[in-house]
Tab-separated table of C-alpha atoms in Angstrom:
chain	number	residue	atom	x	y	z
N	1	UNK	CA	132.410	91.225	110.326
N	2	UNK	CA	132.077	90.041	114.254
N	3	UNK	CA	129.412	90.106	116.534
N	4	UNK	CA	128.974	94.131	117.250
N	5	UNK	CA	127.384	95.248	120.739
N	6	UNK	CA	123.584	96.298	121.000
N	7	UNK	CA	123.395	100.073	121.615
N	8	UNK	CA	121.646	100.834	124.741
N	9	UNK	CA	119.208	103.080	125.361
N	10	UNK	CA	121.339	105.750	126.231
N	11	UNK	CA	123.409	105.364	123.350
N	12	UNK	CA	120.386	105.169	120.698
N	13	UNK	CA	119.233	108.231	122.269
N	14	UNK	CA	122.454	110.073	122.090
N	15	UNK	CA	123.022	108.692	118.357
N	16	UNK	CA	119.308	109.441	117.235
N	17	UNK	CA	120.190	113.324	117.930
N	18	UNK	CA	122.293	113.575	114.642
N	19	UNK	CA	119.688	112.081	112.479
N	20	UNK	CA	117.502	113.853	110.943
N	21	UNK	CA	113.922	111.666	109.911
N	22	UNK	CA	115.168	108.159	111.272
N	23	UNK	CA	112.708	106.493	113.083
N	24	UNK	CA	113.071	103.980	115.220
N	25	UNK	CA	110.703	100.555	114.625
N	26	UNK	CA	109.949	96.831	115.909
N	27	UNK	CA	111.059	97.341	119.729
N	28	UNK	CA	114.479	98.777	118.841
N	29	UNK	CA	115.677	96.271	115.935
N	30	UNK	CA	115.527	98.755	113.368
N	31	UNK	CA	116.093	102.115	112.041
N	32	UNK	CA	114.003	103.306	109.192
N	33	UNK	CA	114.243	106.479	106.784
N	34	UNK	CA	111.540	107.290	103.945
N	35	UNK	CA	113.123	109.891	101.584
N	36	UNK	CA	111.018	111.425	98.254
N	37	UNK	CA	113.324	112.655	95.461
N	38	UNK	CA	111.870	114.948	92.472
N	39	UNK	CA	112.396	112.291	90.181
N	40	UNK	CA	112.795	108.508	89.891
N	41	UNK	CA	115.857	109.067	88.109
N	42	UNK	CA	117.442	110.609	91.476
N	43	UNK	CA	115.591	108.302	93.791
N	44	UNK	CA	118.212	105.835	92.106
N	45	UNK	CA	121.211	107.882	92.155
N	46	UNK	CA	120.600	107.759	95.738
N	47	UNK	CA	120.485	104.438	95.920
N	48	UNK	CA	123.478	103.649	93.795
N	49	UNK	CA	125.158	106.476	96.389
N	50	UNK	CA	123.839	104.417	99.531
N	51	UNK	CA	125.029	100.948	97.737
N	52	UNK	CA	128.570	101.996	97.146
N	53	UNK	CA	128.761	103.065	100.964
N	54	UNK	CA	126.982	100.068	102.246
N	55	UNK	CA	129.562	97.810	100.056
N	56	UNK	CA	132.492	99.633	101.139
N	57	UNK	CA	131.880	99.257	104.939
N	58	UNK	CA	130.310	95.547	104.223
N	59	UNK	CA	126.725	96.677	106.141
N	60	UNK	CA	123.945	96.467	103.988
N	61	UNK	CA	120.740	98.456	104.470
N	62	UNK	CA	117.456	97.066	103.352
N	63	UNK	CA	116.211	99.543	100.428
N	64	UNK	CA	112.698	99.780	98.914
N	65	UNK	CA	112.312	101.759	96.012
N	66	UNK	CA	108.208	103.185	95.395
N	67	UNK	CA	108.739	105.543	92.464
N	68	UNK	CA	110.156	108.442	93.829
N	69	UNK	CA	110.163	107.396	97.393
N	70	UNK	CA	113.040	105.673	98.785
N	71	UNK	CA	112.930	103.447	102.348
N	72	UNK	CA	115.972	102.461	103.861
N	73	UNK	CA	116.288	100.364	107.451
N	74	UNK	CA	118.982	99.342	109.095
N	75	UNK	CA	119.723	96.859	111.964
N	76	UNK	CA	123.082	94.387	112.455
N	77	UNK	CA	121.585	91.208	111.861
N	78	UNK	CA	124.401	89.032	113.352
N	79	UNK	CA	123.960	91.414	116.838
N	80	UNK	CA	120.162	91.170	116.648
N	81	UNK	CA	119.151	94.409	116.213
N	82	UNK	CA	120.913	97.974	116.131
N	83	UNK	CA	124.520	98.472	116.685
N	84	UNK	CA	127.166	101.607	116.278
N	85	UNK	CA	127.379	100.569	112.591
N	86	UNK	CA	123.733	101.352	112.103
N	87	UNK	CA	124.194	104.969	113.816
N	88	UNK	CA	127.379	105.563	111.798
N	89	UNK	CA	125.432	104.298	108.277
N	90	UNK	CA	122.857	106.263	108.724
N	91	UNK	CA	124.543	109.377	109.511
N	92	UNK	CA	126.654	108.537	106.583
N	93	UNK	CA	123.467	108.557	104.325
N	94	UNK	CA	122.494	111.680	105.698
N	95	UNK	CA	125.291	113.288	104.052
N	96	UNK	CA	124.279	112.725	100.695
């Protein structure tokens, strides 16, 4: 994977309107998500769903698992901090 552009402002603003619950942390490097699921059972199914994605587009999210509560954050580590494929990963755990 090569070096990816920062978003700007702008464009974190613009991308931020699809998401629904991600928050923005540490001056812009990283986009964060807490999600509780009924269950611990399906806290891990999502996982396992966001895993398969992250593999597949080779941009891995950091997950912590607290019981039912899922985190997820996101930033393009090689770019220093968030990038298009951050946006487009999040948006594409949205959908699940």
């Amino acid at each position: 994977m090569g070096k990816h552009p920062l978003l700007t402002e702008q464009e974190l603003e613009a991308g931020l309107l699809g998401l629904a619950d991600w928050k923005v942390e540490d001056d812009g490097k990283w986009l964060a998500r807490k999600r509780l699921f009924p269950s611990f059972m399906e806290a891990i199914s999502f996982v396992n769903q966001i895993a398969a994605i992250a593999e597949e587009r080779n941009h891995h999210p950091f997950i912590g698992i607290d019981y039912r509560r899922v985190t997820v954050r996101l930033t393009t580590w090689n770019s220093g901090g968030l990038t298009s494929l951050d946006i487009d990963s999040a948006k594409a755990y949205d959908r699940l």
